[in-house]
Amino acid sequence: MSLHIAVQGRGPIPLVLIHGWAMHGGIFAPLVEALAERCTLYVVDLPGHGHSRDSTIPLEPRACAEAIVSATPPALWLGWSMGGLVALQAASDLKQVRGLAMLSATPKFVRDDSWPYGNDASLVRQLADDLHTDYHATLERFFALEAMGSADPRAELRRLREDAFSRGEPNARVLQEGIRLLETTDMRGLLPGLTMPSAWIAGRRDRLVTAEAMAWSAGQCGGIADVIAHAGHAPFIGHTDAVVRSLEPLLDLFS
C-alpha cells in the first residue's frame, strides 16, 4: 500500500509537509490554512500513521522519501520533528527537492560526546521500553514533552492529543521503528553536501530539539536559522504566522 498524501491549497508553490512521530498530516491544519492561497500542499501521512496506517513501506527515511517523490511534483519540502529526517534524506539524495525547511528537526536527536545539542539517550530508551508496557500513557507523556515550554502548554497538549488519534491510533510496531530512528540516526554528514536553499526554524522553548542544534545545522549547509521566541516543539500550533514569516525567504525564491 502506498502512502496517503492529501493535496490541499491552490497556490503556485508546491510544498510537501511531513509530520513527526506518532502524528499524521492533519496536525498541520493551521499551517495548511495559512499557506493555502500561496501554496499547493502535499500533506503526507508516514507509514503506520493516520491514513497510511496499513502501508507496508518501511518507516525508513530513504524509503519514505522515494515513496513521496513518486507521488509529488518537484517541490519545497518541510519536515517537522522526526519528519525532518525524511526531508533531509530526500534533500540530500533526490533532485525533486528544490528547497528544504526543517521545523524543530535535527539531523541527530540523541546527545553524545560529539553532539552536545541532543537529548539524553535514556529518554529515548525509556520511551521504547514504555511502549511495550503502557502504549497510551507513553504517547501521552511524549505529547506533554512536545507541548512543554510553549506559551499555552495546556492548549497545545489538548490539540496534540486530539489530533493524534483523529485518524485512528498509529501502528505500535511503527512507533517502535520511529523510536529506533530517533535513537540511532545521525545525518550530520549530509549537511555540507546540501546545495538547495534551506531554512532551520526552532522554537526557543522547545524541550526536545534545541535552537542551538538548529543553528549549528544551518551553519553547516549555508541555511537560514530562525528562532520563534515563545514557541515550543510544535510552533505551527499557536505561532502559525511566525512559522510562515520564517518560511518567507524560501517561498520568495519560488514566487
PDB file of C-alpha atoms in Angstrom:
ATOM      1  CA  MET A   1       0.000   0.000   0.000  1.00  0.00           C
ATOM      2  CA  SER A   2       1.326   3.451  -0.935  1.00  0.00           C
ATOM      3  CA  LEU A   3       1.365   6.488   1.326  1.00  0.00           C
ATOM      4  CA  HIS A   4      -1.666   8.694   1.828  1.00  0.00           C
ATOM      5  CA  ILE A   5      -0.823  12.188   0.563  1.00  0.00           C
ATOM      6  CA  ALA A   6      -3.577  14.808   0.705  1.00  0.00           C
ATOM      7  CA  VAL A   7      -3.376  17.651  -1.819  1.00  0.00           C
ATOM      8  CA  GLN A   8      -4.622  20.926  -0.351  1.00  0.00           C
ATOM      9  CA  GLY A   9      -4.430  24.589  -1.253  1.00  0.00           C
ATOM     10  CA  ARG A  10      -4.416  26.254  -4.660  1.00  0.00           C
ATOM     11  CA  GLY A  11      -1.266  28.364  -4.759  1.00  0.00           C
ATOM     12  CA  PRO A  12       1.533  28.115  -7.341  1.00  0.00           C
ATOM     13  CA  ILE A  13       4.298  26.949  -4.943  1.00  0.00           C
ATOM     14  CA  PRO A  14       4.385  23.159  -4.334  1.00  0.00           C
ATOM     15  CA  LEU A  15       5.182  22.334  -0.705  1.00  0.00           C
ATOM     16  CA  VAL A  16       5.463  18.860   0.847  1.00  0.00           C
ATOM     17  CA  LEU A  17       4.696  18.599   4.587  1.00  0.00           C
ATOM     18  CA  ILE A  18       6.000  15.659   6.662  1.00  0.00           C
ATOM     19  CA  HIS A  19       4.864  15.168  10.260  1.00  0.00           C
ATOM     20  CA  GLY A  20       6.614  13.826  13.340  1.00  0.00           C
ATOM     21  CA  TRP A  21       6.489  10.679  15.469  1.00  0.00           C
ATOM     22  CA  ALA A  22       3.036   9.356  16.461  1.00  0.00           C
ATOM     23  CA  MET A  23       1.247  12.103  14.493  1.00  0.00           C
ATOM     24  CA  HIS A  24      -0.151  12.426  10.947  1.00  0.00           C
ATOM     25  CA  GLY A  25      -0.507  15.113   8.317  1.00  0.00           C
ATOM     26  CA  GLY A  26      -3.664  16.520   9.849  1.00  0.00           C
ATOM     27  CA  ILE A  27      -1.576  18.127  12.592  1.00  0.00           C
ATOM     28  CA  PHE A  28      -0.505  20.733  10.016  1.00  0.00           C
ATOM     29  CA  ALA A  29      -4.042  22.112   9.569  1.00  0.00           C
ATOM     30  CA  PRO A  30      -3.183  25.628  10.856  1.00  0.00           C
ATOM     31  CA  LEU A  31      -0.194  25.870   8.525  1.00  0.00           C
ATOM     32  CA  VAL A  32      -2.154  24.497   5.561  1.00  0.00           C
ATOM     33  CA  GLU A  33      -4.847  27.105   6.103  1.00  0.00           C
ATOM     34  CA  ALA A  34      -2.283  29.904   6.340  1.00  0.00           C
ATOM     35  CA  LEU A  35      -0.488  28.853   3.132  1.00  0.00           C
ATOM     36  CA  ALA A  36      -3.421  27.652   1.026  1.00  0.00           C
ATOM     37  CA  GLU A  37      -3.528  30.764  -1.177  1.00  0.00           C
ATOM     38  CA  ARG A  38       0.202  30.742  -1.825  1.00  0.00           C
ATOM     39  CA  CYS A  39       0.995  27.018  -1.985  1.00  0.00           C
ATOM     40  CA  THR A  40      -0.322  23.706  -3.182  1.00  0.00           C
ATOM     41  CA  LEU A  41       0.443  21.491  -0.221  1.00  0.00           C
ATOM     42  CA  TYR A  42       1.154  17.767  -0.346  1.00  0.00           C
ATOM     43  CA  VAL A  43       0.399  16.626   3.195  1.00  0.00           C
ATOM     44  CA  VAL A  44       1.924  13.227   3.958  1.00  0.00           C
ATOM     45  CA  ASP A  45       0.855  10.523   6.384  1.00  0.00           C
ATOM     46  CA  LEU A  46       4.008   8.494   7.060  1.00  0.00           C
ATOM     47  CA  PRO A  47       3.822   4.660   7.166  1.00  0.00           C
ATOM     48  CA  GLY A  48       1.912   3.361  10.171  1.00  0.00           C
ATOM     49  CA  HIS A  49       0.394   6.783  10.877  1.00  0.00           C
ATOM     50  CA  GLY A  50      -3.016   8.247  10.063  1.00  0.00           C
ATOM     51  CA  HIS A  51      -4.472   7.118   6.733  1.00  0.00           C
ATOM     52  CA  SER A  52      -1.190   5.312   5.949  1.00  0.00           C
ATOM     53  CA  ARG A  53      -1.574   3.072   8.989  1.00  0.00           C
ATOM     54  CA  ASP A  54      -1.606  -0.100   6.876  1.00  0.00           C
ATOM     55  CA  SER A  55       1.152   0.947   4.481  1.00  0.00           C
ATOM     56  CA  THR A  56       3.861  -1.666   4.031  1.00  0.00           C
ATOM     57  CA  ILE A  57       6.553   0.914   3.246  1.00  0.00           C
ATOM     58  CA  PRO A  58       9.252   0.826   5.960  1.00  0.00           C
ATOM     59  CA  LEU A  59       9.486   3.796   8.305  1.00  0.00           C
ATOM     60  CA  GLU A  60      12.965   4.494   6.990  1.00  0.00           C
ATOM     61  CA  PRO A  61      13.974   7.912   5.637  1.00  0.00           C
ATOM     62  CA  ARG A  62      15.118   6.850   2.169  1.00  0.00           C
ATOM     63  CA  ALA A  63      12.173   4.520   1.557  1.00  0.00           C
ATOM     64  CA  CYS A  64       9.702   7.178   2.684  1.00  0.00           C
ATOM     65  CA  ALA A  65      11.425   9.877   0.617  1.00  0.00           C
ATOM     66  CA  GLU A  66      11.290   7.762  -2.530  1.00  0.00           C
ATOM     67  CA  ALA A  67       7.606   6.976  -1.984  1.00  0.00           C
ATOM     68  CA  ILE A  68       6.781  10.658  -1.523  1.00  0.00           C
ATOM     69  CA  VAL A  69       8.786  11.741  -4.575  1.00  0.00           C
ATOM     70  CA  SER A  70       6.967   9.187  -6.727  1.00  0.00           C
ATOM     71  CA  ALA A  71       3.634  10.835  -5.864  1.00  0.00           C
ATOM     72  CA  THR A  72       4.523  14.558  -5.822  1.00  0.00           C
ATOM     73  CA  PRO A  73       5.993  17.116  -8.232  1.00  0.00           C
ATOM     74  CA  PRO A  74       9.332  18.879  -7.663  1.00  0.00           C
ATOM     75  CA  ALA A  75       8.716  20.948  -4.538  1.00  0.00           C
ATOM     76  CA  LEU A  76       9.887  22.567  -1.359  1.00  0.00           C
ATOM     77  CA  TRP A  77       9.897  20.043   1.478  1.00  0.00           C
ATOM     78  CA  LEU A  78       9.164  20.793   5.130  1.00  0.00           C
ATOM     79  CA  GLY A  79       9.877  18.191   7.804  1.00  0.00           C
ATOM     80  CA  TRP A  80       8.762  18.620  11.395  1.00  0.00           C
ATOM     81  CA  SER A  81      10.468  16.705  14.223  1.00  0.00           C
ATOM     82  CA  MET A  82      11.077  13.097  13.073  1.00  0.00           C
ATOM     83  CA  GLY A  83       9.714  14.060   9.659  1.00  0.00           C
ATOM     84  CA  GLY A  84      12.788  16.211   9.249  1.00  0.00           C
ATOM     85  CA  LEU A  85      14.892  13.053   8.850  1.00  0.00           C
ATOM     86  CA  VAL A  86      12.824  12.088   5.803  1.00  0.00           C
ATOM     87  CA  ALA A  87      13.013  15.599   4.371  1.00  0.00           C
ATOM     88  CA  LEU A  88      16.766  15.849   4.943  1.00  0.00           C
ATOM     89  CA  GLN A  89      17.395  12.454   3.337  1.00  0.00           C
ATOM     90  CA  ALA A  90      15.321  13.482   0.326  1.00  0.00           C
ATOM     91  CA  ALA A  91      17.116  16.834   0.049  1.00  0.00           C
ATOM     92  CA  SER A  92      20.446  15.012   0.020  1.00  0.00           C
ATOM     93  CA  ASP A  93      19.500  12.285  -2.462  1.00  0.00           C
ATOM     94  CA  LEU A  94      16.711  13.470  -4.739  1.00  0.00           C
ATOM     95  CA  LYS A  95      16.744  16.264  -7.312  1.00  0.00           C
ATOM     96  CA  GLN A  96      12.986  16.804  -6.978  1.00  0.00           C
ATOM     97  CA  VAL A  97      13.564  18.573  -3.647  1.00  0.00           C
ATOM     98  CA  ARG A  98      14.022  22.240  -4.599  1.00  0.00           C
ATOM     99  CA  GLY A  99      14.274  23.680  -1.083  1.00  0.00           C
ATOM    100  CA  LEU A 100      14.298  22.382   2.494  1.00  0.00           C
ATOM    101  CA  ALA A 101      12.579  23.641   5.636  1.00  0.00           C
ATOM    102  CA  MET A 102      13.476  21.902   8.885  1.00  0.00           C
ATOM    103  CA  LEU A 103      10.976  22.735  11.616  1.00  0.00           C
ATOM    104  CA  SER A 104      12.080  21.702  15.113  1.00  0.00           C
ATOM    105  CA  ALA A 105      14.038  18.944  13.389  1.00  0.00           C
ATOM    106  CA  THR A 106      17.649  17.964  13.902  1.00  0.00           C
ATOM    107  CA  PRO A 107      19.992  15.612  11.995  1.00  0.00           C
ATOM    108  CA  LYS A 108      20.800  13.816  15.252  1.00  0.00           C
ATOM    109  CA  PHE A 109      18.408  13.519  18.182  1.00  0.00           C
ATOM    110  CA  VAL A 110      20.494  11.815  20.876  1.00  0.00           C
ATOM    111  CA  ARG A 111      23.305  13.549  22.727  1.00  0.00           C
ATOM    112  CA  ASP A 112      26.792  12.045  22.895  1.00  0.00           C
ATOM    113  CA  ASP A 113      30.400  13.236  23.217  1.00  0.00           C
ATOM    114  CA  SER A 114      30.395  14.533  19.639  1.00  0.00           C
ATOM    115  CA  TRP A 115      26.944  16.130  19.790  1.00  0.00           C
ATOM    116  CA  PRO A 116      26.205  18.267  22.856  1.00  0.00           C
ATOM    117  CA  TYR A 117      22.913  19.603  21.459  1.00  0.00           C
ATOM    118  CA  GLY A 118      20.863  16.389  21.627  1.00  0.00           C
ATOM    119  CA  ASN A 119      18.556  14.773  24.149  1.00  0.00           C
ATOM    120  CA  ASP A 120      19.664  12.270  26.746  1.00  0.00           C
ATOM    121  CA  ALA A 121      19.695   8.757  25.272  1.00  0.00           C
ATOM    122  CA  SER A 122      17.868   7.478  28.350  1.00  0.00           C
ATOM    123  CA  LEU A 123      14.777   9.480  27.319  1.00  0.00           C
ATOM    124  CA  VAL A 124      14.562   7.608  24.024  1.00  0.00           C
ATOM    125  CA  ARG A 125      15.254   4.219  25.596  1.00  0.00           C
ATOM    126  CA  GLN A 126      12.592   4.849  28.225  1.00  0.00           C
ATOM    127  CA  LEU A 127      10.028   5.667  25.538  1.00  0.00           C
ATOM    128  CA  ALA A 128      10.860   2.416  23.767  1.00  0.00           C
ATOM    129  CA  ASP A 129      10.537   0.384  26.963  1.00  0.00           C
ATOM    130  CA  ASP A 130       7.318   2.096  27.997  1.00  0.00           C
ATOM    131  CA  LEU A 131       5.655   1.439  24.636  1.00  0.00           C
ATOM    132  CA  HIS A 132       5.691  -2.267  25.453  1.00  0.00           C
ATOM    133  CA  THR A 133       4.008  -1.838  28.820  1.00  0.00           C
ATOM    134  CA  ASP A 134       1.646   1.141  28.514  1.00  0.00           C
ATOM    135  CA  TYR A 135       1.123   2.330  24.947  1.00  0.00           C
ATOM    136  CA  HIS A 136      -1.359   5.134  25.619  1.00  0.00           C
ATOM    137  CA  ALA A 137       0.425   6.520  28.666  1.00  0.00           C
ATOM    138  CA  THR A 138       3.693   6.616  26.696  1.00  0.00           C
ATOM    139  CA  LEU A 139       2.116   8.645  23.904  1.00  0.00           C
ATOM    140  CA  GLU A 140       0.579  10.953  26.483  1.00  0.00           C
ATOM    141  CA  ARG A 141       3.981  11.596  28.066  1.00  0.00           C
ATOM    142  CA  PHE A 142       5.529  12.314  24.683  1.00  0.00           C
ATOM    143  CA  PHE A 143       2.761  14.769  23.786  1.00  0.00           C
ATOM    144  CA  ALA A 144       3.386  16.509  27.109  1.00  0.00           C
ATOM    145  CA  LEU A 145       7.084  16.818  26.233  1.00  0.00           C
ATOM    146  CA  GLU A 146       6.153  18.318  22.864  1.00  0.00           C
ATOM    147  CA  ALA A 147       3.841  20.864  24.481  1.00  0.00           C
ATOM    148  CA  MET A 148       6.210  21.733  27.322  1.00  0.00           C
ATOM    149  CA  GLY A 149       7.649  25.211  27.092  1.00  0.00           C
ATOM    150  CA  SER A 150       5.022  26.602  24.737  1.00  0.00           C
ATOM    151  CA  ALA A 151       3.183  29.791  25.645  1.00  0.00           C
ATOM    152  CA  ASP A 152      -0.002  27.795  26.357  1.00  0.00           C
ATOM    153  CA  PRO A 153       1.084  24.203  27.085  1.00  0.00           C
ATOM    154  CA  ARG A 154      -2.363  23.004  28.172  1.00  0.00           C
ATOM    155  CA  ALA A 155      -3.992  24.154  24.941  1.00  0.00           C
ATOM    156  CA  GLU A 156      -1.159  22.753  22.862  1.00  0.00           C
ATOM    157  CA  LEU A 157      -1.261  19.403  24.675  1.00  0.00           C
ATOM    158  CA  ARG A 158      -5.015  19.242  24.146  1.00  0.00           C
ATOM    159  CA  ARG A 159      -4.571  19.928  20.425  1.00  0.00           C
ATOM    160  CA  LEU A 160      -1.792  17.341  20.051  1.00  0.00           C
ATOM    161  CA  ARG A 161      -3.814  14.718  21.926  1.00  0.00           C
ATOM    162  CA  GLU A 162      -6.960  15.313  19.893  1.00  0.00           C
ATOM    163  CA  ASP A 163      -5.202  15.419  16.534  1.00  0.00           C
ATOM    164  CA  ALA A 164      -3.012  12.381  17.162  1.00  0.00           C
ATOM    165  CA  PHE A 165      -5.971   9.998  17.303  1.00  0.00           C
ATOM    166  CA  SER A 166      -8.320  11.766  14.887  1.00  0.00           C
ATOM    167  CA  ARG A 167      -7.300   9.294  12.162  1.00  0.00           C
ATOM    168  CA  GLY A 168      -7.068   6.268  14.422  1.00  0.00           C
ATOM    169  CA  GLU A 169      -4.171   5.094  16.554  1.00  0.00           C
ATOM    170  CA  PRO A 170      -0.704   4.831  14.995  1.00  0.00           C
ATOM    171  CA  ASN A 171       0.676   1.356  14.417  1.00  0.00           C
ATOM    172  CA  ALA A 172       2.533   0.171  17.537  1.00  0.00           C
ATOM    173  CA  ARG A 173       5.249  -1.610  15.533  1.00  0.00           C
ATOM    174  CA  VAL A 174       5.952   1.529  13.509  1.00  0.00           C
ATOM    175  CA  LEU A 175       6.142   3.605  16.689  1.00  0.00           C
ATOM    176  CA  GLN A 176       8.990   1.354  17.816  1.00  0.00           C
ATOM    177  CA  GLU A 177      10.658   1.804  14.424  1.00  0.00           C
ATOM    178  CA  GLY A 178      10.368   5.572  14.880  1.00  0.00           C
ATOM    179  CA  ILE A 179      11.990   5.383  18.308  1.00  0.00           C
ATOM    180  CA  ARG A 180      14.897   3.446  16.785  1.00  0.00           C
ATOM    181  CA  LEU A 181      15.250   6.142  14.118  1.00  0.00           C
ATOM    182  CA  LEU A 182      15.486   8.830  16.762  1.00  0.00           C
ATOM    183  CA  GLU A 183      17.944   6.775  18.795  1.00  0.00           C
ATOM    184  CA  THR A 184      20.331   5.748  16.007  1.00  0.00           C
ATOM    185  CA  THR A 185      20.143   8.230  13.117  1.00  0.00           C
ATOM    186  CA  ASP A 186      22.978  10.677  12.525  1.00  0.00           C
ATOM    187  CA  MET A 187      22.661  12.738   9.329  1.00  0.00           C
ATOM    188  CA  ARG A 188      25.157  15.459  10.213  1.00  0.00           C
ATOM    189  CA  GLY A 189      27.435  14.253   7.434  1.00  0.00           C
ATOM    190  CA  LEU A 190      24.811  15.108   4.804  1.00  0.00           C
ATOM    191  CA  LEU A 191      24.713  18.806   5.646  1.00  0.00           C
ATOM    192  CA  PRO A 192      27.860  20.093   3.875  1.00  0.00           C
ATOM    193  CA  GLY A 193      26.660  18.500   0.624  1.00  0.00           C
ATOM    194  CA  LEU A 194      23.274  20.231   0.539  1.00  0.00           C
ATOM    195  CA  THR A 195      23.080  22.607  -2.408  1.00  0.00           C
ATOM    196  CA  MET A 196      19.496  23.862  -2.256  1.00  0.00           C
ATOM    197  CA  PRO A 197      18.316  26.750  -0.069  1.00  0.00           C
ATOM    198  CA  SER A 198      17.262  25.732   3.428  1.00  0.00           C
ATOM    199  CA  ALA A 199      15.593  27.224   6.487  1.00  0.00           C
ATOM    200  CA  TRP A 200      16.041  25.853  10.024  1.00  0.00           C
ATOM    201  CA  ILE A 201      13.216  27.016  12.267  1.00  0.00           C
ATOM    202  CA  ALA A 202      13.354  26.449  16.032  1.00  0.00           C
ATOM    203  CA  GLY A 203      11.116  27.170  18.987  1.00  0.00           C
ATOM    204  CA  ARG A 204      13.075  28.912  21.749  1.00  0.00           C
ATOM    205  CA  ARG A 205      11.134  26.965  24.411  1.00  0.00           C
ATOM    206  CA  ASP A 206      11.408  23.595  22.675  1.00  0.00           C
ATOM    207  CA  ARG A 207      12.418  20.886  25.185  1.00  0.00           C
ATOM    208  CA  LEU A 208      13.112  18.212  22.525  1.00  0.00           C
ATOM    209  CA  VAL A 209      15.121  19.972  19.791  1.00  0.00           C
ATOM    210  CA  THR A 210      17.254  22.926  20.836  1.00  0.00           C
ATOM    211  CA  ALA A 211      17.685  26.162  18.938  1.00  0.00           C
ATOM    212  CA  GLU A 212      21.447  25.590  19.233  1.00  0.00           C
ATOM    213  CA  ALA A 213      21.138  22.310  17.310  1.00  0.00           C
ATOM    214  CA  MET A 214      19.182  24.077  14.579  1.00  0.00           C
ATOM    215  CA  ALA A 215      21.634  26.978  14.335  1.00  0.00           C
ATOM    216  CA  TRP A 216      24.618  24.600  14.116  1.00  0.00           C
ATOM    217  CA  SER A 217      22.891  22.630  11.351  1.00  0.00           C
ATOM    218  CA  ALA A 218      22.072  25.753   9.369  1.00  0.00           C
ATOM    219  CA  GLY A 219      25.696  26.816   9.596  1.00  0.00           C
ATOM    220  CA  GLN A 220      26.882  23.518   8.118  1.00  0.00           C
ATOM    221  CA  CYS A 221      24.887  23.950   4.917  1.00  0.00           C
ATOM    222  CA  GLY A 222      24.633  27.708   4.483  1.00  0.00           C
ATOM    223  CA  GLY A 223      20.996  27.696   5.538  1.00  0.00           C
ATOM    224  CA  ILE A 224      18.957  30.339   7.306  1.00  0.00           C
ATOM    225  CA  ALA A 225      18.411  29.852  11.053  1.00  0.00           C
ATOM    226  CA  ASP A 226      15.406  31.406  12.735  1.00  0.00           C
ATOM    227  CA  VAL A 227      14.062  31.132  16.269  1.00  0.00           C
ATOM    228  CA  ILE A 228      10.432  31.697  17.282  1.00  0.00           C
ATOM    229  CA  ALA A 229      10.718  33.241  20.717  1.00  0.00           C
ATOM    230  CA  HIS A 230       7.738  31.836  22.614  1.00  0.00           C
ATOM    231  CA  ALA A 231       7.189  28.567  20.739  1.00  0.00           C
ATOM    232  CA  GLY A 232       7.770  25.007  21.886  1.00  0.00           C
ATOM    233  CA  HIS A 233       8.244  21.878  19.782  1.00  0.00           C
ATOM    234  CA  ALA A 234       5.167  22.418  17.580  1.00  0.00           C
ATOM    235  CA  PRO A 235       5.437  26.080  16.515  1.00  0.00           C
ATOM    236  CA  PHE A 236       2.692  25.783  13.903  1.00  0.00           C
ATOM    237  CA  ILE A 237       0.223  25.423  16.785  1.00  0.00           C
ATOM    238  CA  GLY A 238      -0.250  28.857  18.279  1.00  0.00           C
ATOM    239  CA  HIS A 239       2.551  30.509  16.286  1.00  0.00           C
ATOM    240  CA  THR A 240       1.438  29.817  12.728  1.00  0.00           C
ATOM    241  CA  ASP A 241       2.067  33.353  11.491  1.00  0.00           C
ATOM    242  CA  ALA A 242       5.608  33.279  12.883  1.00  0.00           C
ATOM    243  CA  VAL A 243       6.312  30.000  11.078  1.00  0.00           C
ATOM    244  CA  VAL A 244       5.035  31.492   7.817  1.00  0.00           C
ATOM    245  CA  ARG A 245       7.305  34.508   8.309  1.00  0.00           C
ATOM    246  CA  SER A 246      10.244  32.171   8.863  1.00  0.00           C
ATOM    247  CA  LEU A 247       9.393  30.386   5.611  1.00  0.00           C
ATOM    248  CA  GLU A 248       9.207  33.608   3.605  1.00  0.00           C
ATOM    249  CA  PRO A 249      12.832  33.522   2.346  1.00  0.00           C
ATOM    250  CA  LEU A 250      12.217  30.074   0.836  1.00  0.00           C
ATOM    251  CA  LEU A 251       8.769  30.891  -0.511  1.00  0.00           C
ATOM    252  CA  ASP A 252      10.030  34.107  -2.099  1.00  0.00           C
ATOM    253  CA  LEU A 253      12.540  32.120  -4.140  1.00  0.00           C
ATOM    254  CA  PHE A 254       9.680  30.253  -5.810  1.00  0.00           C
ATOM    255  CA  SER A 255       7.137  33.055  -6.147  1.00  0.00           C
TER     256      SER A 255
END
